[in-house]
Each structure stands twice: as structure tokens, then as C-alpha cells.
mmCIF file of C-alpha atoms in Angstrom:
data_model
loop_
_atom_site.group_PDB
_atom_site.id
_atom_site.type_symbol
_atom_site.label_atom_id
_atom_site.label_comp_id
_atom_site.label_asym_id
_atom_site.label_seq_id
_atom_site.Cartn_x
_atom_site.Cartn_y
_atom_site.Cartn_z
ATOM 1 C CA MET P 15 2.226 -3.629 12.804
ATOM 2 C CA THR P 16 -0.856 -4.893 14.591
ATOM 3 C CA ASP P 17 -4.408 -4.294 13.340
ATOM 4 C CA THR P 18 -7.760 -4.629 15.051
ATOM 5 C CA ALA P 19 -10.756 -6.513 13.618
ATOM 6 C CA PRO P 20 -11.659 -5.424 10.116
ATOM 7 C CA ALA P 21 -13.860 -2.322 9.637
ATOM 8 C CA THR P 22 -17.285 -2.952 8.118
ATOM 9 C CA GLY P 23 -17.923 -2.088 4.473
ATOM 10 C CA LEU P 24 -14.364 -2.655 3.376
ATOM 11 C CA ARG P 25 -13.688 -5.170 0.626
ATOM 12 C CA ARG P 26 -11.461 -7.985 1.869
ATOM 13 C CA LEU P 27 -9.304 -10.240 -0.270
ATOM 14 C CA SER P 28 -8.538 -13.860 0.530
ATOM 15 C CA PRO P 29 -6.482 -14.311 3.699
ATOM 16 C CA ARG P 30 -3.671 -15.571 1.534
ATOM 17 C CA ASP P 31 -3.653 -12.288 -0.488
ATOM 18 C CA GLU P 32 -4.039 -10.140 2.653
ATOM 19 C CA SER P 33 -1.049 -11.852 4.324
ATOM 20 C CA ARG P 34 1.098 -11.465 1.246
ATOM 21 C CA VAL P 35 0.297 -7.726 0.934
ATOM 22 C CA ARG P 36 1.045 -7.359 4.656
ATOM 23 C CA LEU P 37 4.447 -8.905 4.136
ATOM 24 C CA ALA P 38 5.150 -6.762 1.067
ATOM 25 C CA ARG P 39 4.184 -3.600 2.933
ATOM 26 C CA HIS P 40 6.487 -4.482 5.817
ATOM 27 C CA LEU P 41 9.324 -5.134 3.432
ATOM 28 C CA TRP P 42 8.859 -1.733 1.841
ATOM 29 C CA MET P 43 8.708 0.000 5.274
ATOM 30 C CA LEU P 44 11.887 -1.762 6.368
ATOM 31 C CA ALA P 45 13.754 -0.961 3.207
ATOM 32 C CA ASN P 46 12.552 2.712 3.430
ATOM 33 C CA ASP P 47 13.753 2.912 7.096
ATOM 34 C CA ALA P 48 17.093 1.382 6.149
ATOM 35 C CA PHE P 49 17.522 3.755 3.180
ATOM 36 C CA LYS P 50 17.055 6.798 5.431
ATOM 37 C CA LEU P 51 20.144 5.638 7.456
ATOM 38 C CA LEU P 52 22.464 5.562 4.452
ATOM 39 C CA PRO P 53 23.849 9.090 4.660
ATOM 40 C CA VAL P 54 27.037 9.438 6.755
ATOM 41 C CA ASP P 55 26.660 12.174 9.324
ATOM 42 C CA PRO P 56 29.915 13.032 11.196
ATOM 43 C CA GLY P 57 27.897 14.647 13.972
ATOM 44 C CA THR P 58 25.925 11.558 14.881
ATOM 45 C CA PRO P 59 25.856 11.261 18.721
ATOM 46 C CA PRO P 60 27.685 8.173 20.160
ATOM 47 C CA GLY P 61 25.374 5.116 20.282
ATOM 48 C CA ASP P 62 22.897 6.408 17.692
ATOM 49 C CA LEU P 63 24.212 4.133 14.971
ATOM 50 C CA LEU P 64 23.745 1.071 17.153
ATOM 51 C CA ARG P 65 20.317 2.163 18.286
ATOM 52 C CA ALA P 66 19.221 2.584 14.702
ATOM 53 C CA ALA P 67 20.535 -0.808 13.741
ATOM 54 C CA LEU P 68 18.877 -2.463 16.721
ATOM 55 C CA ALA P 69 15.583 -0.814 15.767
ATOM 56 C CA LEU P 70 15.887 -2.334 12.294
ATOM 57 C CA GLN P 71 16.692 -5.671 13.850
ATOM 58 C CA ARG P 72 13.487 -5.581 15.907
ATOM 59 C CA ASP P 73 11.529 -4.639 12.747
ATOM 60 C CA THR P 74 13.144 -7.599 10.971
ATOM 61 C CA GLU P 75 11.867 -9.933 13.683
ATOM 62 C CA THR P 76 8.322 -8.685 12.930
ATOM 63 C CA LEU P 77 9.053 -9.165 9.233
ATOM 64 C CA VAL P 78 9.951 -12.791 9.937
ATOM 65 C CA THR P 79 6.622 -13.253 11.725
ATOM 66 C CA ASP P 80 4.773 -11.808 8.713
ATOM 67 C CA ALA P 81 6.645 -14.212 6.454
ATOM 68 C CA VAL P 82 5.597 -17.137 8.639
ATOM 69 C CA ILE P 83 1.953 -16.002 8.447
ATOM 70 C CA ALA P 84 2.110 -15.651 4.730
ATOM 71 C CA GLU P 85 3.673 -19.135 4.430
ATOM 72 C CA ARG P 86 0.956 -20.685 6.655
ATOM 73 C CA GLU P 87 -1.763 -18.983 4.508
ATOM 74 C CA ARG P 88 -0.401 -20.570 1.381
ATOM 75 C CA GLY P 89 -0.268 -24.004 2.975
ATOM 76 C CA THR P 90 3.319 -24.324 4.079
ATOM 77 C CA THR P 91 3.512 -26.917 6.884
ATOM 78 C CA TRP P 92 5.273 -26.477 10.203
ATOM 79 C CA GLU P 93 7.739 -29.127 9.160
ATOM 80 C CA GLN P 94 8.629 -27.089 6.064
ATOM 81 C CA LEU P 95 8.942 -23.923 8.099
ATOM 82 C CA ALA P 96 11.181 -25.667 10.606
ATOM 83 C CA GLN P 97 13.416 -26.823 7.735
ATOM 84 C CA ALA P 98 13.642 -23.346 6.357
ATOM 85 C CA ALA P 99 14.490 -21.898 9.729
ATOM 86 C CA GLU P 100 16.877 -24.829 10.452
ATOM 87 C CA VAL P 101 15.153 -25.638 13.781
ATOM 88 C CA THR P 102 12.917 -28.346 15.019
ATOM 89 C CA ARG P 103 9.229 -28.381 14.289
ATOM 90 C CA GLN P 104 8.478 -27.889 18.009
ATOM 91 C CA ALA P 105 10.865 -24.855 18.145
ATOM 92 C CA ALA P 106 9.188 -23.293 15.069
ATOM 93 C CA HIS P 107 5.730 -23.860 16.497
ATOM 94 C CA GLU P 108 6.634 -22.443 19.902
ATOM 95 C CA ARG P 109 8.194 -19.373 18.278
ATOM 96 C CA TRP P 110 5.458 -18.399 15.866
ATOM 97 C CA ALA P 111 2.236 -20.275 16.551
ATOM 98 C CA THR P 112 0.905 -17.671 18.895
ATOM 99 C CA ARG P 113 1.400 -14.892 16.389
ATOM 100 C CA VAL P 114 -0.347 -16.924 13.709
ATOM 101 C CA SER P 115 -3.285 -17.410 16.077
ATOM 102 C CA ILE P 116 -3.503 -13.661 16.844
ATOM 103 C CA TRP P 117 -3.505 -13.052 13.073
ATOM 104 C CA SER P 118 -6.494 -15.398 12.854
ATOM 105 C CA GLU P 119 -8.344 -13.841 15.742
ATOM 106 C CA GLN P 120 -7.893 -10.312 14.290
ATOM 107 C CA GLY P 121 -9.647 -11.287 11.053
ATOM 108 C CA ARG P 122 -6.677 -12.249 8.834
ATOM 109 C CA VAL P 123 -6.506 -8.837 7.173
ATOM 110 C CA CYS P 124 -3.539 -6.707 6.161
ATOM 111 C CA SER P 125 -5.169 -3.529 7.542
ATOM 112 C CA SER P 126 -8.328 -2.621 9.401
ATOM 113 C CA LYS P 127 -8.582 0.741 7.649
ATOM 114 C CA GLU P 128 -7.249 0.289 4.085
ATOM 115 C CA SER P 129 -8.013 -2.003 1.203
ATOM 116 C CA ALA P 130 -5.251 -4.547 0.518
ATOM 117 C CA LEU P 131 -5.602 -3.830 -3.210
ATOM 118 C CA ASP P 132 -5.044 -0.097 -2.565
ATOM 119 C CA ILE P 133 -1.950 -0.913 -0.516
ATOM 120 C CA ALA P 134 -0.761 -3.275 -3.230
ATOM 121 C CA ALA P 135 -1.209 -0.519 -5.908
ATOM 122 C CA PHE P 136 0.860 1.876 -3.838
ATOM 123 C CA LEU P 137 3.612 -0.739 -3.415
ATOM 124 C CA ASP P 138 3.524 -1.350 -7.139
ATOM 125 C CA GLU P 139 4.288 2.292 -7.691
ATOM 126 C CA GLN P 140 7.100 2.276 -5.148
ATOM 127 C CA TYR P 141 8.687 -0.825 -6.584
ATOM 128 C CA SER P 142 8.528 0.503 -10.169
ATOM 129 C CA ARG P 143 10.612 3.486 -9.128
ATOM 130 C CA TYR P 144 13.514 1.078 -8.410
ATOM 131 C CA ALA P 145 12.839 -1.711 -10.999
ATOM 132 C CA GLY P 146 11.584 0.437 -13.841
ATOM 133 C CA LYS P 147 8.650 -0.177 -16.193
ATOM 134 C CA ALA P 148 9.516 -3.903 -16.450
ATOM 135 C CA ALA P 149 7.603 -4.518 -13.227
ATOM 136 C CA PRO P 150 4.410 -2.328 -13.299
ATOM 137 C CA ALA P 151 2.418 -4.619 -11.030
ATOM 138 C CA ALA P 152 5.052 -6.331 -8.938
ATOM 139 C CA VAL P 153 2.750 -6.830 -5.933
ATOM 140 C CA SER P 154 -0.806 -6.691 -7.167
ATOM 141 C CA GLY P 155 -0.051 -8.762 -10.249
ATOM 142 C CA GLY P 156 0.677 -11.889 -8.131
ATOM 143 C CA LEU P 157 -2.495 -11.718 -5.986
ATOM 144 C CA ASP P 158 -5.311 -14.281 -6.375
ATOM 145 C CA ALA P 159 -7.770 -11.449 -6.565
ATOM 146 C CA VAL P 160 -6.146 -10.243 -9.750
ATOM 147 C CA ARG P 161 -5.257 -13.672 -11.217
ATOM 148 C CA PHE P 162 -8.596 -15.322 -10.330
ATOM 149 C CA PRO P 163 -11.075 -12.443 -9.809
ATOM 150 C CA ASP P 164 -14.131 -14.720 -9.561
ATOM 151 C CA ALA P 165 -12.775 -16.998 -6.849
ATOM 152 C CA PRO P 166 -15.330 -17.165 -3.953
ATOM 153 C CA ASP P 167 -14.062 -16.451 -0.409
ATOM 154 C CA GLU P 168 -16.493 -14.090 1.253
ATOM 155 C CA ARG P 169 -18.863 -16.729 2.556
ATOM 156 C CA GLN P 170 -16.101 -18.708 4.238
ATOM 157 C CA ARG P 171 -14.624 -15.457 5.676
ATOM 158 C CA GLU P 172 -18.030 -14.534 7.092
ATOM 159 C CA ARG P 173 -18.376 -17.904 8.748
ATOM 160 C CA ALA P 174 -14.922 -17.558 10.292
ATOM 161 C CA GLN P 175 -15.727 -14.068 11.497
ATOM 162 C CA THR P 176 -18.868 -15.291 13.187
ATOM 163 C CA LEU P 177 -16.912 -18.008 14.967
ATOM 164 C CA HIS P 178 -14.310 -15.528 16.127
ATOM 165 C CA GLU P 179 -17.069 -13.284 17.518
ATOM 166 C CA ARG P 180 -18.329 -16.302 19.368
ATOM 167 C CA ARG P 181 -14.830 -17.005 20.654
ATOM 168 C CA THR P 182 -14.527 -13.364 21.872
ATOM 169 C CA ASP P 183 -17.829 -13.721 23.815
ATOM 170 C CA LEU P 184 -16.659 -16.931 25.382
ATOM 171 C CA ALA P 185 -13.324 -15.353 26.348
ATOM 172 C CA ARG P 186 -15.248 -12.555 28.050
ATOM 173 C CA ALA P 187 -17.306 -15.116 29.942
ATOM 174 C CA LEU P 188 -14.171 -16.933 30.923
ATOM 175 C CA LYS P 189 -12.712 -13.714 32.263
ATOM 176 C CA HIS P 190 -15.793 -13.294 34.387
ATOM 177 C CA TRP P 191 -15.449 -16.744 35.922
ATOM 178 C CA HIS P 192 -11.748 -16.232 36.598
ATOM 179 C CA GLY P 193 -12.673 -12.897 38.259
ATOM 180 C CA THR P 194 -15.120 -14.559 40.638
ATOM 181 C CA TYR P 195 -12.811 -17.457 41.476
ATOM 182 C CA THR P 196 -11.734 -17.576 45.148
ATOM 183 C CA LYS P 197 -9.146 -20.012 46.530
ATOM 184 C CA LEU P 198 -10.380 -21.644 49.739
ATOM 185 C CA ASP P 199 -8.739 -23.358 52.730
ATOM 186 C CA GLU P 200 -9.971 -25.892 55.253
ATOM 187 C CA SER P 201 -11.827 -23.250 57.185
ATOM 188 C CA ALA P 202 -14.254 -22.552 54.423
ATOM 189 C CA SER P 203 -17.949 -23.343 54.814
ATOM 190 C CA ARG P 204 -20.073 -25.750 52.879
ATOM 191 C CA GLU P 205 -21.676 -22.849 50.978
ATOM 192 C CA ASP P 206 -18.264 -21.511 50.018
ATOM 193 C CA TRP P 207 -17.181 -24.843 48.621
ATOM 194 C CA LEU P 208 -20.449 -25.176 46.699
ATOM 195 C CA VAL P 209 -19.893 -21.695 45.138
ATOM 196 C CA LEU P 210 -16.405 -22.683 44.183
ATOM 197 C CA ALA P 211 -17.654 -25.936 42.599
ATOM 198 C CA ALA P 212 -20.205 -23.991 40.539
ATOM 199 C CA ASN P 213 -17.580 -21.580 39.375
ATOM 200 C CA ARG P 214 -15.213 -24.340 38.239
ATOM 201 C CA SER P 215 -18.047 -26.183 36.529
ATOM 202 C CA ALA P 216 -19.033 -23.075 34.668
ATOM 203 C CA THR P 217 -15.423 -22.493 33.739
ATOM 204 C CA ALA P 218 -15.152 -26.085 32.409
ATOM 205 C CA ARG P 219 -18.235 -25.621 30.258
ATOM 206 C CA THR P 220 -16.795 -22.403 28.807
ATOM 207 C CA TYR P 221 -13.578 -24.176 28.010
ATOM 208 C CA ASP P 222 -15.543 -26.966 26.255
ATOM 209 C CA ASP P 223 -17.428 -24.306 24.172
ATOM 210 C CA LEU P 224 -14.098 -22.652 23.183
ATOM 211 C CA ALA P 225 -12.758 -26.101 22.087
ATOM 212 C CA GLN P 226 -15.879 -26.550 19.954
ATOM 213 C CA VAL P 227 -15.391 -23.128 18.302
ATOM 214 C CA HIS P 228 -11.816 -24.086 17.349
ATOM 215 C CA ASP P 229 -13.107 -27.417 16.056
ATOM 216 C CA GLU P 230 -15.352 -25.540 13.663
ATOM 217 C CA LEU P 231 -12.563 -23.071 12.729
ATOM 218 C CA VAL P 232 -10.568 -26.011 11.436
ATOM 219 C CA THR P 233 -12.913 -26.133 8.425
ATOM 220 C CA ALA P 234 -13.623 -22.404 8.332
ATOM 221 C CA GLU P 235 -9.942 -21.552 8.236
ATOM 222 C CA PRO P 236 -8.329 -24.679 6.722
ATOM 223 C CA ALA P 237 -4.953 -22.997 6.209
ATOM 224 C CA LEU P 238 -4.646 -22.583 10.013
ATOM 225 C CA ALA P 239 -6.178 -25.923 10.857
ATOM 226 C CA ASP P 240 -3.100 -27.002 12.884
ATOM 227 C CA GLU P 241 -3.360 -23.946 15.093
ATOM 228 C CA HIS P 242 -7.008 -24.468 15.770
ATOM 229 C CA ARG P 243 -6.582 -28.172 16.544
ATOM 230 C CA THR P 244 -3.891 -27.255 19.105
ATOM 231 C CA GLU P 245 -6.146 -24.619 20.679
ATOM 232 C CA ALA P 246 -9.017 -27.076 20.875
ATOM 233 C CA GLU P 247 -6.825 -29.652 22.662
ATOM 234 C CA THR P 248 -5.571 -27.048 25.064
ATOM 235 C CA TYR P 249 -9.034 -25.909 25.982
ATOM 236 C CA ARG P 250 -10.248 -29.499 26.464
ATOM 237 C CA ALA P 251 -7.337 -30.153 28.860
ATOM 238 C CA ARG P 252 -8.172 -27.004 30.774
ATOM 239 C CA ALA P 253 -11.826 -28.087 30.898
ATOM 240 C CA ALA P 254 -10.812 -31.453 32.365
ATOM 241 C CA ASP P 255 -8.703 -29.676 35.084
ATOM 242 C CA ALA P 256 -11.526 -27.307 35.974
ATOM 243 C CA ARG P 257 -13.987 -30.213 36.182
ATOM 244 C CA SER P 258 -11.653 -32.131 38.479
ATOM 245 C CA TYR P 259 -11.319 -29.117 40.660
ATOM 246 C CA ALA P 260 -15.142 -28.863 40.767
ATOM 247 C CA ASP P 261 -15.377 -32.412 41.978
ATOM 248 C CA LEU P 262 -12.805 -31.836 44.711
ATOM 249 C CA ALA P 263 -14.730 -28.792 45.809
ATOM 250 C CA LEU P 264 -17.944 -30.849 46.144
ATOM 251 C CA LYS P 265 -16.141 -33.373 48.240
ATOM 252 C CA GLU P 266 -14.862 -30.566 50.485
ATOM 253 C CA ALA P 267 -18.406 -29.312 50.772
ATOM 254 C CA GLN P 268 -19.506 -32.722 51.987
ATOM 255 C CA LYS P 269 -16.732 -32.782 54.581
ATOM 256 C CA ALA P 270 -17.678 -29.279 55.786
ATOM 257 C CA GLU P 271 -21.290 -30.365 56.091
ATOM 258 C CA SER P 272 -20.351 -33.348 58.214
ATOM 259 C CA THR P 273 -18.311 -31.250 60.628
ATOM 260 C CA GLN P 274 -20.960 -28.557 61.157
#
């Protein structure tokens, strides 16, 4: 269940609503898949029962990730998630932080092609078949968009989207600098070392720019502030390493010049 960036012209709900609908949809899909396996077929080939169960287990792992994303969007801390999972905060962060970051980078939407409200309405109908008329809006009725229809969110979402577009451009630039990087040895010429120094300096500047983008995303996506602070620190550390490498390359260039 991965989606690309949101399509233009499609109404988006708050990221909190989008994440909750995403979780509800995955729950319905998992329940539907499990229900299909209920019949007992004496002719089932050996191993098929286990394969089906393992497929559901893999889907459940994705469901857990969706639950973490929904929890983060409603403000649940990593400490609280760690307590719920009965692991350390570090273990919880290592297990799920990357997936939360990917959710952020992809626009924090349930689907790139469908409205979350339309998906919620469909899930309402599916749930009512099991629960009866007592729960006519089991999913949509709990969304902020329904409970607080005038709550503003679009401006903040647009700001975050602009920052993610900037991040994508910088990632593309970073890929270019990595693609032109060449590891040198003692036989390299002065010009080779200077080119390498320029490459590492440009890489460091790109890392600095990426750190700045994540600094701004802290306020643009406050629910995911921890993730963005971590990313900013990581990029600053990489910038420092690249800058140190550039300084070493310049020293090697001076050595090469003195031996020519």
C-alpha cells in the first residue's frame, strides 16, 4: 500500500484524517482477505495454508506501520509508541521512523487517486453490513473533516508540499554530485584533487540545504517534528564529513603541486 505524490485537483483532508482512513482501509482489506480463507477445502495443495497465513502476516506488518503513522499524526510520542510495543524508544524509532518519513515525503495522503472521504464512505457501507444500522458512519463520522468542517489546513499543507518539492530537487542534485565523485589515490594530479574538493564542497552545501528544508518542515509538519529534526541532524553531520573530505583533498592538491 504505497502511494505516490498527490494528484492535483483532488481535495485533501488533514494528514491526521488521511492517515486514519488509510489505516481503516488496510484493516478492511486484511479482514476481507482473511474472510476469503475461512472455507475448508479438502483439496488444498500442501503448503498453501501456510503460504496464505504468511501472506496475511506480511500484510499485518504493513498494518502495524499504518497504525504507527496514524498515531504519530495524532501526536503520540515515540516514548508512548515504545510503551505500547513493549520495546525501547530507540527500537521503536529504528523500526518505524523511516516509514513515517516516507509517508511525509509522499504528501501524507491516503491515496493519490481517490478522495479519503470517498474511501471513508465506502468503508462506512462495508462496516454497516457487519454492525448494522447502529453504526452508519463508523469511519467518516470520526474524521476531523466531518466533526470540524471549517478547520483550516490547506495553507499549511501547501507549504509542506513546497518544501518537499524543494527536498526532491536537492536530492536530485545530491545524486548528481555522488555520480561525479571519484575516489583518488596518491598518483592523482593537482587538478584531480581540486575537482574532488569542489565535488565534496558542493555535496556539503547540498546537505546543508537539505538540513534547512527539514528545519522548516518542523513547523510545516509539527506532528512529524521529531522525524524532521533527526533528518536535519543527519544531513548536518554528512555535510561536516563532506567538508572535511574537501579540506583533505585541497591539502593533497598542494602536495601534488609541490612534487610536480
